[in-house]
Amino acid sequence: MEHALSPAALSELRHPRPYPAVSVLTPTHRREPDNAQDPVRLRNVVAEAKRQLEADPAVTRERRTDVVRHLDRALAEVDLTHAEDGLVIFAAPGEHQVWSLARSVPERVVLSDTFLTRNLVSARAAERPFWVLSLAVHRVTLWSGGVDRVTEATDGAFPLVRSAENFDAERQERIGDLPSAFRDEDTKHFLREADTAMAAVLRARPRPLYVTGEQAALSLLTEFGGAGAHAVHVPHGGLADGTPDAVWQAVRPVVAAEARRAAADAVRELESARGRKAYAAGVDELWRGAREGRVRLLVVEENYRVTVRDDAGEHLIPAESGDLDAREDIVDEIVEQCLDTGAEVRFVPDGTLGDASGVAGVLRY
């Protein structure tokens, strides 16, 4: 199952496919007893996808057989022991993918000539992904962080490992010279190389960056003035060889504090927009603003969900889940539309927006 959605992966997923491109979505659960229902629910929604393929006269027998085979392969790849809050299966002629999301999705099956990506986009924005760069004199490790964990990122230049002939950790430890190793020119060159590689990662996949290491290493990055100089520094050594859990425990308080600061900044921007009459709130107003490209900043409470129905294209009106033409993922639609038009999207804790009904925004005009 896939977890990390990069801009390149999202762009590829949004390309048109030969019909039918099947999107299967179902909510999942992380813990007992709720997760007991997940296997049955997943099998049922995949069975519904097969039923729709069978009933669609536009799908040839050959293509139906191909897509059903890929649905079965995708189902076999699902590992519900590591389930998060939502699961998305994509299947089309010749391909399939399985995505696990840290954000709930509505249960649905869609047959189209493109995959339904709005829930992936929203989940990625809500997850607030970040990087952690862990420094040591002999190794620099890159970690990819999300809602409740970090995993080592081993693509590209990382991990960077210094050859034994250029660095003898045991000897330096033996003679008590390890702290001064950060003043060594070879070490400076090694860490500068890591800083340059990190800058390339940020250009390709921009995210907030946290850097861990001894204070001497963090000071060097500040001197370099590159990617690491503008990161959030976490003075904690030993994590370049650490476990994902150790890294997560070290950065979690700092990440939480940054999230609180970002939420407070968002609220201040919304209040300022009220005074300039550039403020909007509620799904109906923001749905129209997003379609017109007028939203500059969208702020969404993390667990806000609402089911609506499109009233002849003019307004959204409340609806019950399962109603004819009900749109259960309208918040995700608004998020995707805003991101497509260059808006910034921030997710904040539930209750942050007060009377704004879960979603508010700053308008461009």
Tab-separated table of N, CA and C in Angstrom, residues 82-188:
chain	number	residue	atom	x	y	z
A	82	HIS	N	-2.356	-2.589	9.109
A	82	HIS	CA	-1.726	-1.276	9.184
A	82	HIS	C	-2.656	-0.205	8.605
A	83	ALA	N	-3.958	-0.426	8.755
A	83	ALA	CA	-4.925	0.523	8.201
A	83	ALA	C	-4.843	1.867	8.907
A	84	GLU	N	-5.171	2.903	8.145
A	84	GLU	CA	-5.278	4.250	8.726
A	84	GLU	C	-6.764	4.629	8.739
A	85	ASP	N	-7.121	5.764	8.172
A	85	ASP	CA	-8.507	6.232	8.256
A	85	ASP	C	-9.278	6.086	6.958
A	86	GLY	N	-8.593	5.831	5.858
A	86	GLY	CA	-9.271	5.675	4.588
A	86	GLY	C	-8.438	4.851	3.638
A	87	LEU	N	-9.107	4.208	2.687
A	87	LEU	CA	-8.424	3.379	1.707
A	87	LEU	C	-8.977	3.696	0.325
A	88	VAL	N	-8.077	3.846	-0.644
A	88	VAL	CA	-8.466	4.121	-2.030
A	88	VAL	C	-7.787	3.107	-2.937
A	89	ILE	N	-8.581	2.452	-3.772
A	89	ILE	CA	-8.062	1.537	-4.783
A	89	ILE	C	-8.350	2.125	-6.156
A	90	PHE	N	-7.319	2.208	-6.979
A	90	PHE	CA	-7.474	2.626	-8.369
A	90	PHE	C	-7.177	1.416	-9.256
A	91	ALA	N	-8.034	1.185	-10.250
A	91	ALA	CA	-7.794	0.111	-11.212
A	91	ALA	C	-8.258	0.573	-12.583
A	92	ALA	N	-7.435	0.307	-13.580
A	92	ALA	CA	-7.754	0.650	-14.970
A	92	ALA	C	-7.091	-0.413	-15.837
A	93	PRO	N	-7.386	-0.436	-17.124
A	93	PRO	CA	-6.727	-1.415	-17.988
A	93	PRO	C	-5.210	-1.362	-17.835
A	94	GLY	N	-4.629	-2.481	-17.398
A	94	GLY	CA	-3.181	-2.580	-17.299
A	94	GLY	C	-2.551	-2.065	-16.027
A	95	GLU	N	-3.336	-1.615	-15.035
A	95	GLU	CA	-2.706	-1.041	-13.843
A	95	GLU	C	-3.650	-1.058	-12.644
A	96	HIS	N	-3.031	-0.936	-11.454
A	96	HIS	CA	-3.790	-0.737	-10.219
A	96	HIS	C	-2.861	-0.125	-9.171
A	97	GLN	N	-3.464	0.572	-8.207
A	97	GLN	CA	-2.732	1.146	-7.086
A	97	GLN	C	-3.621	1.099	-5.855
A	98	VAL	N	-2.981	1.009	-4.693
A	98	VAL	CA	-3.695	1.032	-3.414
A	98	VAL	C	-3.089	2.129	-2.555
A	99	TRP	N	-3.931	3.032	-2.052
A	99	TRP	CA	-3.467	4.149	-1.232
A	99	TRP	C	-4.132	4.091	0.139
A	100	SER	N	-3.310	4.187	1.181
A	100	SER	CA	-3.805	4.291	2.549
A	100	SER	C	-3.711	5.748	2.985
A	101	LEU	N	-4.806	6.274	3.531
A	101	LEU	CA	-4.890	7.699	3.840
A	101	LEU	C	-5.114	7.934	5.333
A	102	ALA	N	-4.483	8.981	5.836
A	102	ALA	CA	-4.669	9.380	7.230
A	102	ALA	C	-5.835	10.360	7.338
A	103	ARG	N	-6.881	10.123	6.573
A	103	ARG	CA	-8.079	10.962	6.578
A	103	ARG	C	-9.219	10.114	6.036
A	104	SER	N	-10.375	10.180	6.694
A	104	SER	CA	-11.503	9.344	6.288
A	104	SER	C	-12.010	9.732	4.899
A	105	VAL	N	-12.581	8.757	4.202
A	105	VAL	CA	-13.162	8.975	2.874
A	105	VAL	C	-14.577	8.410	2.874
A	106	PRO	N	-15.452	8.921	2.010
A	106	PRO	CA	-16.783	8.325	1.893
A	106	PRO	C	-16.703	7.016	1.117
A	107	GLU	N	-17.582	6.093	1.433
A	107	GLU	CA	-17.614	4.843	0.670
A	107	GLU	C	-18.282	5.094	-0.670
A	108	ARG	N	-17.556	4.794	-1.744
A	108	ARG	CA	-18.117	5.024	-3.066
A	108	ARG	C	-17.313	4.285	-4.133
A	109	VAL	N	-17.957	4.089	-5.286
A	109	VAL	CA	-17.327	3.517	-6.467
A	109	VAL	C	-17.591	4.468	-7.625
A	110	VAL	N	-16.548	4.836	-8.359
A	110	VAL	CA	-16.683	5.749	-9.493
A	110	VAL	C	-16.008	5.135	-10.706
A	111	LEU	N	-16.740	5.062	-11.815
A	111	LEU	CA	-16.188	4.647	-13.108
A	111	LEU	C	-16.104	5.874	-14.000
A	112	SER	N	-14.905	6.168	-14.500
A	112	SER	CA	-14.715	7.366	-15.312
A	112	SER	C	-13.510	7.140	-16.213
A	113	ASP	N	-13.059	8.235	-16.865
A	113	ASP	CA	-11.822	8.144	-17.652
A	113	ASP	C	-10.652	8.774	-16.900
A	114	THR	N	-10.864	9.133	-15.630
A	114	THR	CA	-9.792	9.583	-14.740
A	114	THR	C	-10.055	8.984	-13.363
A	115	PHE	N	-9.004	8.882	-12.553
A	115	PHE	CA	-9.177	8.441	-11.179
A	115	PHE	C	-9.690	9.594	-10.319
A	116	LEU	N	-10.420	9.260	-9.266
A	116	LEU	CA	-10.932	10.254	-8.332
A	116	LEU	C	-9.832	10.565	-7.310
A	117	THR	N	-9.182	11.709	-7.460
A	117	THR	CA	-8.007	12.017	-6.641
A	117	THR	C	-8.264	13.029	-5.540
A	118	ARG	N	-9.463	13.606	-5.500
A	118	ARG	CA	-9.661	14.715	-4.564
A	118	ARG	C	-9.441	14.301	-3.116
A	119	ASN	N	-9.776	13.053	-2.775
A	119	ASN	CA	-9.588	12.612	-1.395
A	119	ASN	C	-8.113	12.440	-1.058
A	120	LEU	N	-7.300	12.033	-2.048
A	120	LEU	CA	-5.865	11.950	-1.829
A	120	LEU	C	-5.269	13.332	-1.624
A	121	VAL	N	-5.724	14.294	-2.431
A	121	VAL	CA	-5.218	15.660	-2.317
A	121	VAL	C	-5.534	16.215	-0.936
A	122	SER	N	-6.781	16.038	-0.503
A	122	SER	CA	-7.194	16.553	0.794
A	122	SER	C	-6.429	15.871	1.928
A	123	ALA	N	-6.253	14.553	1.820
A	123	ALA	CA	-5.531	13.826	2.866
A	123	ALA	C	-4.090	14.304	2.959
A	124	ARG	N	-3.470	14.545	1.806
A	124	ARG	CA	-2.078	15.017	1.810
A	124	ARG	C	-1.970	16.394	2.456
A	125	ALA	N	-2.922	17.276	2.139
A	125	ALA	CA	-2.896	18.611	2.737
A	125	ALA	C	-3.151	18.535	4.238
A	126	ALA	N	-4.086	17.672	4.648
A	126	ALA	CA	-4.416	17.562	6.068
A	126	ALA	C	-3.278	16.935	6.867
A	127	GLU	N	-2.512	16.069	6.217
A	127	GLU	CA	-1.445	15.371	6.921
A	127	GLU	C	-0.292	16.306	7.291
A	128	ARG	N	-0.188	17.432	6.610
A	128	ARG	CA	0.903	18.382	6.851
A	128	ARG	C	2.255	17.670	6.839
A	129	PRO	N	2.637	17.063	5.733
A	129	PRO	CA	3.896	16.307	5.685
A	129	PRO	C	5.095	17.218	5.927
A	130	PHE	N	6.139	16.645	6.470
A	130	PHE	CA	7.352	17.416	6.764
A	130	PHE	C	8.556	16.513	6.588
A	131	TRP	N	9.723	17.136	6.546
A	131	TRP	CA	10.991	16.402	6.479
A	131	TRP	C	11.732	16.546	7.805
A	132	VAL	N	12.483	15.512	8.153
A	132	VAL	CA	13.424	15.581	9.269
A	132	VAL	C	14.789	15.163	8.738
A	133	LEU	N	15.778	16.021	8.912
A	133	LEU	CA	17.148	15.731	8.505
A	133	LEU	C	17.966	15.509	9.774
A	134	SER	N	18.504	14.308	9.946
A	134	SER	CA	19.269	13.975	11.154
A	134	SER	C	20.756	13.937	10.827
A	135	LEU	N	21.525	14.762	11.548
A	135	LEU	CA	22.942	14.954	11.250
A	135	LEU	C	23.834	14.218	12.237
A	136	ALA	N	24.913	13.641	11.726
A	136	ALA	CA	26.018	13.127	12.529
A	136	ALA	C	27.282	13.292	11.690
A	137	VAL	N	28.426	13.158	12.303
A	137	VAL	CA	29.666	13.378	11.560
A	137	VAL	C	29.912	12.285	10.524
A	138	HIS	N	29.273	11.122	10.693
A	138	HIS	CA	29.527	9.996	9.793
A	138	HIS	C	28.331	9.666	8.898
A	139	ARG	N	27.150	10.248	9.193
A	139	ARG	CA	25.945	9.854	8.470
A	139	ARG	C	24.908	10.969	8.567
A	140	VAL	N	24.162	11.177	7.469
A	140	VAL	CA	23.023	12.101	7.471
A	140	VAL	C	21.826	11.331	6.909
A	141	THR	N	20.767	11.282	7.683
A	141	THR	CA	19.579	10.508	7.323
A	141	THR	C	18.403	11.444	7.123
A	142	LEU	N	17.586	11.158	6.112
A	142	LEU	CA	16.382	11.931	5.833
A	142	LEU	C	15.164	11.095	6.187
A	143	TRP	N	14.220	11.735	6.890
A	143	TRP	CA	12.991	11.078	7.303
A	143	TRP	C	11.795	11.843	6.736
A	144	SER	N	10.767	11.108	6.339
A	144	SER	CA	9.516	11.702	5.876
A	144	SER	C	8.493	11.582	6.992
A	145	GLY	N	7.922	12.719	7.388
A	145	GLY	CA	7.008	12.729	8.530
A	145	GLY	C	5.579	13.024	8.127
A	146	GLY	N	4.640	12.508	8.943
A	146	GLY	CA	3.225	12.742	8.723
A	146	GLY	C	2.504	12.957	10.028
A	147	VAL	N	1.253	12.490	10.108
A	147	VAL	CA	0.405	12.762	11.264
A	147	VAL	C	0.963	12.159	12.545
A	148	ASP	N	1.391	10.893	12.495
A	148	ASP	CA	1.771	10.220	13.735
A	148	ASP	C	3.009	9.358	13.601
A	149	ARG	N	3.849	9.624	12.627
A	149	ARG	CA	5.025	8.778	12.447
A	149	ARG	C	6.021	9.443	11.494
A	150	VAL	N	7.228	8.905	11.476
A	150	VAL	CA	8.186	9.225	10.423
A	150	VAL	C	8.689	7.916	9.841
A	151	THR	N	9.071	7.945	8.575
A	151	THR	CA	9.689	6.795	7.922
A	151	THR	C	10.937	7.288	7.204
A	152	GLU	N	11.932	6.422	7.089
A	152	GLU	CA	13.163	6.843	6.429
A	152	GLU	C	12.924	7.010	4.936
A	153	ALA	N	13.419	8.114	4.391
A	153	ALA	CA	13.340	8.383	2.954
A	153	ALA	C	14.674	7.977	2.336
A	154	THR	N	14.662	6.914	1.564
A	154	THR	CA	15.916	6.375	1.030
A	154	THR	C	16.073	6.615	-0.465
A	155	ASP	N	15.157	7.402	-1.061
A	155	ASP	CA	15.325	7.702	-2.480
A	155	ASP	C	16.248	8.905	-2.634
A	156	GLY	N	16.858	9.043	-3.788
A	156	GLY	CA	17.737	10.180	-4.019
A	156	GLY	C	19.072	10.016	-3.321
A	157	ALA	N	19.592	11.119	-2.779
A	157	ALA	CA	20.949	11.127	-2.230
A	157	ALA	C	21.055	10.524	-0.840
A	158	PHE	N	19.945	10.382	-0.140
A	158	PHE	CA	19.995	9.960	1.266
A	158	PHE	C	19.718	8.468	1.417
A	159	PRO	N	20.332	7.870	2.458
A	159	PRO	CA	21.219	8.484	3.451
A	159	PRO	C	22.607	8.762	2.871
A	160	LEU	N	23.221	9.818	3.378
A	160	LEU	CA	24.602	10.131	3.035
A	160	LEU	C	25.496	9.492	4.099
A	161	VAL	N	26.457	8.698	3.663
A	161	VAL	CA	27.327	7.997	4.606
A	161	VAL	C	28.776	8.336	4.285
A	162	ARG	N	29.510	8.713	5.288
A	162	ARG	CA	30.920	9.066	5.134
A	162	ARG	C	31.765	7.806	5.170
A	163	SER	N	32.674	7.673	4.253
A	163	SER	CA	33.485	6.458	4.179
A	163	SER	C	34.371	6.322	5.411
A	164	ALA	N	34.641	5.071	5.802
A	164	ALA	CA	35.411	4.797	7.015
A	164	ALA	C	36.814	5.369	6.937
A	165	GLU	N	37.385	5.416	5.729
A	165	GLU	CA	38.760	5.910	5.609
A	165	GLU	C	38.845	7.413	5.856
A	166	ASN	N	37.709	8.111	5.713
A	166	ASN	CA	37.705	9.550	5.987
A	166	ASN	C	37.211	9.876	7.387
A	167	PHE	N	36.701	8.844	8.067
A	167	PHE	CA	36.154	9.129	9.388
A	167	PHE	C	36.290	7.889	10.258
A	168	ASP	N	36.996	8.010	11.362
A	168	ASP	CA	37.185	6.898	12.289
A	168	ASP	C	36.513	7.277	13.607
A	169	ALA	N	35.245	6.924	13.730
A	169	ALA	CA	34.470	7.318	14.915
A	169	ALA	C	35.063	6.711	16.190
A	170	GLU	N	35.491	5.435	16.122
A	170	GLU	CA	35.997	4.793	17.324
A	170	GLU	C	37.271	5.477	17.818
A	171	ARG	N	38.148	5.870	16.841
A	171	ARG	CA	39.390	6.533	17.246
A	171	ARG	C	39.077	7.880	17.889
A	172	GLN	N	38.170	8.666	17.275
A	172	GLN	CA	37.866	9.977	17.830
A	172	GLN	C	37.236	9.852	19.203
A	173	GLU	N	36.388	8.839	19.367
A	173	GLU	CA	35.784	8.638	20.668
A	173	GLU	C	36.844	8.246	21.696
A	174	ARG	N	37.834	7.443	21.227
A	174	ARG	CA	38.872	6.935	22.125
A	174	ARG	C	39.764	8.063	22.626
A	175	ILE	N	40.056	9.039	21.754
A	175	ILE	CA	40.970	10.107	22.161
A	175	ILE	C	40.219	11.357	22.612
A	176	GLY	N	38.891	11.238	22.694
A	176	GLY	CA	38.103	12.353	23.195
A	176	GLY	C	37.974	13.499	22.233
A	177	ASP	N	38.082	13.214	20.934
A	177	ASP	CA	38.092	14.289	19.938
A	177	ASP	C	36.757	14.420	19.203
A	178	LEU	N	35.729	13.644	19.590
A	178	LEU	CA	34.503	13.617	18.809
A	178	LEU	C	33.796	14.968	18.728
A	179	PRO	N	33.661	15.719	19.839
A	179	PRO	CA	32.969	17.004	19.702
A	179	PRO	C	33.637	17.938	18.710
A	180	SER	N	34.981	17.900	18.618
A	180	SER	CA	35.680	18.819	17.727
A	180	SER	C	35.617	18.378	16.277
A	181	ALA	N	35.054	17.194	16.027
A	181	ALA	CA	34.978	16.695	14.655
A	181	ALA	C	34.164	17.628	13.773
A	182	PHE	N	33.248	18.363	14.358
A	182	PHE	CA	32.421	19.277	13.561
A	182	PHE	C	33.212	20.499	13.096
A	183	ARG	N	34.421	20.668	13.634
A	183	ARG	CA	35.277	21.772	13.166
A	183	ARG	C	36.249	21.305	12.090
A	184	ASP	N	36.248	20.004	11.844
A	184	ASP	CA	37.130	19.423	10.835
A	184	ASP	C	36.634	19.794	9.437
A	185	GLU	N	37.562	20.131	8.531
A	185	GLU	CA	37.167	20.573	7.189
A	185	GLU	C	36.447	19.479	6.406
A	186	ASP	N	36.877	18.222	6.585
A	186	ASP	CA	36.188	17.131	5.891
A	186	ASP	C	34.748	16.998	6.373
A	187	THR	N	34.552	17.184	7.684
A	187	THR	CA	33.187	17.108	8.231
A	187	THR	C	32.335	18.255	7.694
A	188	LYS	N	32.929	19.449	7.650
A	188	LYS	CA	32.184	20.591	7.109
A	188	LYS	C	31.782	20.342	5.663
